[in-house]
mmCIF file of C-alpha atoms in Angstrom:
data_model
loop_
_atom_site.group_PDB
_atom_site.id
_atom_site.type_symbol
_atom_site.label_atom_id
_atom_site.label_comp_id
_atom_site.label_asym_id
_atom_site.label_seq_id
_atom_site.Cartn_x
_atom_site.Cartn_y
_atom_site.Cartn_z
ATOM 1 C CA MET S 1 116.396 63.700 79.375
ATOM 2 C CA GLU S 2 120.177 61.822 79.541
ATOM 3 C CA ILE S 3 122.514 63.528 76.773
ATOM 4 C CA SER S 4 122.896 59.794 75.051
ATOM 5 C CA ASP S 5 119.145 60.046 74.441
ATOM 6 C CA TYR S 6 119.053 63.205 73.155
ATOM 7 C CA ARG S 7 122.181 62.250 71.026
ATOM 8 C CA ASP S 8 120.203 59.795 69.787
ATOM 9 C CA ALA S 9 117.248 61.982 68.803
ATOM 10 C CA VAL S 10 119.367 64.268 66.838
ATOM 11 C CA ALA S 11 120.761 61.853 64.303
ATOM 12 C CA ALA S 12 117.018 60.070 63.693
ATOM 13 C CA ASN S 13 116.348 63.828 63.551
ATOM 14 C CA ARG S 14 118.684 64.658 60.849
ATOM 15 C CA ARG S 15 118.337 61.317 59.222
ATOM 16 C CA ASP S 16 114.894 62.717 58.494
ATOM 17 C CA HIS S 17 116.136 65.869 57.654
ATOM 18 C CA GLY S 18 118.793 65.681 55.147
ATOM 19 C CA PHE S 19 121.661 65.719 56.592
ATOM 20 C CA GLU S 20 124.435 63.340 55.837
ATOM 21 C CA ALA S 21 126.811 62.378 58.066
ATOM 22 C CA VAL S 22 130.650 63.878 57.375
ATOM 23 C CA GLU S 23 133.229 60.963 57.004
ATOM 24 C CA ALA S 24 136.437 62.497 58.468
ATOM 25 C CA GLY S 25 136.007 64.122 61.627
ATOM 26 C CA THR S 26 137.968 66.419 63.240
ATOM 27 C CA GLU S 27 140.090 65.318 66.068
ATOM 28 C CA GLU S 28 137.447 68.584 68.001
ATOM 29 C CA PHE S 29 134.117 67.223 66.556
ATOM 30 C CA GLU S 30 133.634 63.619 66.290
ATOM 31 C CA ARG S 31 130.302 64.075 65.231
ATOM 32 C CA MET S 32 129.227 66.548 61.821
ATOM 33 C CA TRP S 33 126.535 67.177 59.527
ATOM 34 C CA MET S 34 126.203 68.824 56.506
ATOM 35 C CA THR S 35 123.471 69.488 53.971
ATOM 36 C CA ARG S 36 122.975 71.569 51.234
ATOM 37 C CA GLU S 37 119.995 73.539 50.258
ATOM 38 C CA THR S 38 119.226 76.102 48.431
ATOM 39 C CA ASP S 39 116.982 78.986 50.486
ATOM 40 C CA ASP S 40 114.650 80.983 49.607
ATOM 41 C CA THR S 41 116.208 83.887 50.907
ATOM 42 C CA LEU S 42 120.411 83.390 51.444
ATOM 43 C CA GLY S 43 120.559 81.431 48.246
ATOM 44 C CA ASP S 44 122.852 78.232 47.860
ATOM 45 C CA VAL S 45 123.421 77.034 51.794
ATOM 46 C CA ALA S 46 125.301 75.004 53.503
ATOM 47 C CA VAL S 47 125.261 73.985 56.766
ATOM 48 C CA LEU S 48 127.459 71.927 58.417
ATOM 49 C CA ALA S 49 126.557 71.232 62.634
ATOM 50 C CA THR S 50 127.450 69.475 65.533
ATOM 51 C CA LEU S 51 126.964 68.016 68.936
ATOM 52 C CA VAL S 52 129.031 68.594 71.762
ATOM 53 C CA GLU S 53 128.355 66.746 75.386
ATOM 54 C CA ALA S 54 129.462 68.297 78.685
ATOM 55 C CA ASP S 55 131.765 65.180 78.274
ATOM 56 C CA GLU S 56 133.603 65.532 76.274
ATOM 57 C CA THR S 57 134.953 69.184 76.860
ATOM 58 C CA GLU S 58 137.502 69.756 79.622
ATOM 59 C CA GLY S 59 137.753 70.408 83.206
ATOM 60 C CA ASP S 60 134.443 70.776 84.711
ATOM 61 C CA GLY S 61 132.438 70.559 81.550
ATOM 62 C CA ILE S 62 131.277 73.199 79.111
ATOM 63 C CA ASP S 63 131.226 77.121 80.497
ATOM 64 C CA ALA S 64 131.649 80.561 78.895
ATOM 65 C CA GLU S 65 135.227 80.335 77.461
ATOM 66 C CA THR S 66 134.850 76.588 76.366
ATOM 67 C CA LEU S 67 131.535 77.227 74.831
ATOM 68 C CA ALA S 68 133.205 80.379 72.889
ATOM 69 C CA ASP S 69 136.946 78.725 71.968
ATOM 70 C CA THR S 70 134.792 75.839 71.164
ATOM 71 C CA ALA S 71 132.489 77.649 68.581
ATOM 72 C CA ALA S 72 135.859 79.565 66.887
ATOM 73 C CA ALA S 73 137.546 76.276 66.717
ATOM 74 C CA PHE S 74 133.949 75.136 64.613
ATOM 75 C CA ARG S 75 134.136 77.838 62.363
ATOM 76 C CA ASP S 76 137.899 77.199 61.356
ATOM 77 C CA VAL S 77 136.374 73.797 60.564
ATOM 78 C CA LEU S 78 133.019 75.411 58.694
ATOM 79 C CA ALA S 79 135.852 78.065 56.881
ATOM 80 C CA ASP S 80 137.580 74.695 55.902
ATOM 81 C CA ARG S 81 134.580 72.687 54.336
ATOM 82 C CA ILE S 82 133.331 75.262 52.332
ATOM 83 C CA ASP S 83 134.980 77.193 49.888
ATOM 84 C CA PRO S 84 135.203 80.880 51.325
ATOM 85 C CA GLN S 85 135.727 82.800 47.756
ATOM 86 C CA PRO S 86 133.145 84.818 46.162
ATOM 87 C CA GLY S 87 133.816 82.317 43.135
ATOM 88 C CA ARG S 88 134.385 78.913 42.094
ATOM 89 C CA ALA S 89 136.777 77.670 39.818
ATOM 90 C CA ASP S 90 133.971 75.782 38.240
ATOM 91 C CA GLY S 91 131.801 79.062 37.472
ATOM 92 C CA GLY S 92 130.130 78.067 40.124
ATOM 93 C CA GLU S 93 128.872 80.779 43.209
ATOM 94 C CA ALA S 94 130.067 79.566 46.477
ATOM 95 C CA PRO S 95 126.800 78.450 48.986
ATOM 96 C CA THR S 96 126.578 80.852 52.078
ATOM 97 C CA PRO S 97 128.203 78.763 55.043
ATOM 98 C CA VAL S 98 126.254 77.955 58.099
ATOM 99 C CA GLY S 99 127.398 76.224 61.222
ATOM 100 C CA TYR S 100 125.799 75.142 64.196
ATOM 101 C CA VAL S 101 127.697 74.091 67.526
ATOM 102 C CA THR S 102 125.235 72.433 69.931
ATOM 103 C CA PHE S 103 126.159 72.301 73.322
ATOM 104 C CA ALA S 104 124.635 69.316 75.654
ATOM 105 C CA THR S 105 124.229 69.999 79.078
ATOM 106 C CA PRO S 106 122.305 69.947 81.979
ATOM 107 C CA GLU S 107 121.148 73.436 83.978
ATOM 108 C CA PRO S 108 123.226 75.829 81.836
ATOM 109 C CA ASP S 109 124.111 79.080 83.597
ATOM 110 C CA ALA S 110 123.645 81.983 82.439
ATOM 111 C CA SER S 111 127.041 82.967 82.262
ATOM 112 C CA LEU S 112 127.053 80.339 79.096
ATOM 113 C CA LEU S 113 123.690 81.758 77.690
ATOM 114 C CA ASP S 114 125.108 85.375 77.912
ATOM 115 C CA ALA S 115 128.869 83.238 75.853
ATOM 116 C CA MET S 116 126.083 81.981 73.434
ATOM 117 C CA ASN S 117 123.990 84.989 72.772
ATOM 118 C CA GLY S 118 127.292 87.370 73.069
ATOM 119 C CA PHE S 119 128.924 85.302 70.116
ATOM 120 C CA THR S 120 130.085 86.632 67.099
ATOM 121 C CA VAL S 121 128.291 85.151 64.668
ATOM 122 C CA ALA S 122 129.192 86.089 60.852
ATOM 123 C CA LYS S 123 133.099 85.883 61.239
ATOM 124 C CA ARG S 124 135.614 85.465 57.733
ATOM 125 C CA ARG S 125 132.275 84.497 55.717
ATOM 126 C CA THR S 126 131.179 82.376 57.638
ATOM 127 C CA ASN S 127 127.737 81.619 60.285
ATOM 128 C CA VAL S 128 128.360 79.696 62.892
ATOM 129 C CA PHE S 129 125.591 79.618 65.591
ATOM 130 C CA PRO S 130 126.185 78.181 69.111
ATOM 131 C CA LEU S 131 122.910 76.390 70.802
ATOM 132 C CA VAL S 132 122.394 75.220 74.050
ATOM 133 C CA TYR S 133 120.513 72.093 74.877
ATOM 134 C CA ASP S 134 119.412 72.046 78.550
ATOM 135 C CA THR S 135 119.078 68.089 79.518
ATOM 136 C CA GLU S 136 117.200 68.937 82.659
ATOM 137 C CA ALA S 137 114.684 71.615 81.194
ATOM 138 C CA GLU S 138 114.584 69.470 77.505
ATOM 139 C CA ARG S 139 115.006 73.003 76.419
ATOM 140 C CA LEU S 140 116.849 74.464 73.831
ATOM 141 C CA HIS S 141 118.374 78.228 73.969
ATOM 142 C CA ARG S 142 119.032 79.438 70.743
ATOM 143 C CA HIS S 143 120.013 82.631 69.309
ATOM 144 C CA GLU S 144 116.685 84.924 68.933
ATOM 145 C CA VAL S 145 115.643 86.533 65.018
ATOM 146 C CA PRO S 146 115.994 90.404 65.592
ATOM 147 C CA ARG S 147 113.555 92.463 64.223
ATOM 148 C CA LEU S 148 115.360 94.662 62.362
ATOM 149 C CA LYS S 149 118.298 94.254 59.894
ATOM 150 C CA GLY S 150 120.000 89.953 59.335
ATOM 151 C CA ARG S 151 116.796 88.881 59.829
ATOM 152 C CA GLY S 152 117.435 85.939 56.522
ATOM 153 C CA ILE S 153 120.650 84.390 58.659
ATOM 154 C CA TYR S 154 118.404 84.323 61.659
ATOM 155 C CA ARG S 155 115.983 83.168 60.314
ATOM 156 C CA ARG S 156 117.394 80.520 58.964
ATOM 157 C CA GLN S 157 119.181 79.158 62.417
ATOM 158 C CA ALA S 158 115.520 78.855 64.054
ATOM 159 C CA ASP S 159 114.589 76.594 61.102
ATOM 160 C CA ASP S 160 117.497 74.559 61.622
ATOM 161 C CA ALA S 161 117.686 74.375 65.338
ATOM 162 C CA GLU S 162 114.098 73.686 65.643
ATOM 163 C CA ARG S 163 114.212 70.734 62.929
ATOM 164 C CA LEU S 164 116.948 69.073 64.061
ATOM 165 C CA PHE S 165 118.233 69.972 67.897
ATOM 166 C CA GLU S 166 115.210 70.571 69.100
ATOM 167 C CA VAL S 167 113.461 66.942 70.841
#
């Protein structure tokens, strides 16, 4: 699948599932989508997602270092957009911030998938999941749901990845 076809399919998915385009993008992330929902396990969640294409990165494409750096930069964007305080001035509770940065690239190598799985998801009261979509095999690589502790946020990631980034 061509990257442009994948981008169009993700755009259609985000509209079908209530993700609104974020108008004020950042220099690094042109296209971002957001939704706020109530999750049975996590309570209120604010989800921010983006798609990064191999030709949008510097150099020869996406490598392990680029994945980690880009995901960390996306965490900063997520933290800036979602109130990280436990209680807001309006008396409401802050939602759980969840971010997805999906890297679309042909035939990702093992080091890229290892970097994806090794990325620290939970940090600074945010949860950022880097995902990798193989445009050649038309397969989304996501984080596995652990058997024990911390299943709720990983289960949410699996569901969001399926509805937004699988085509």
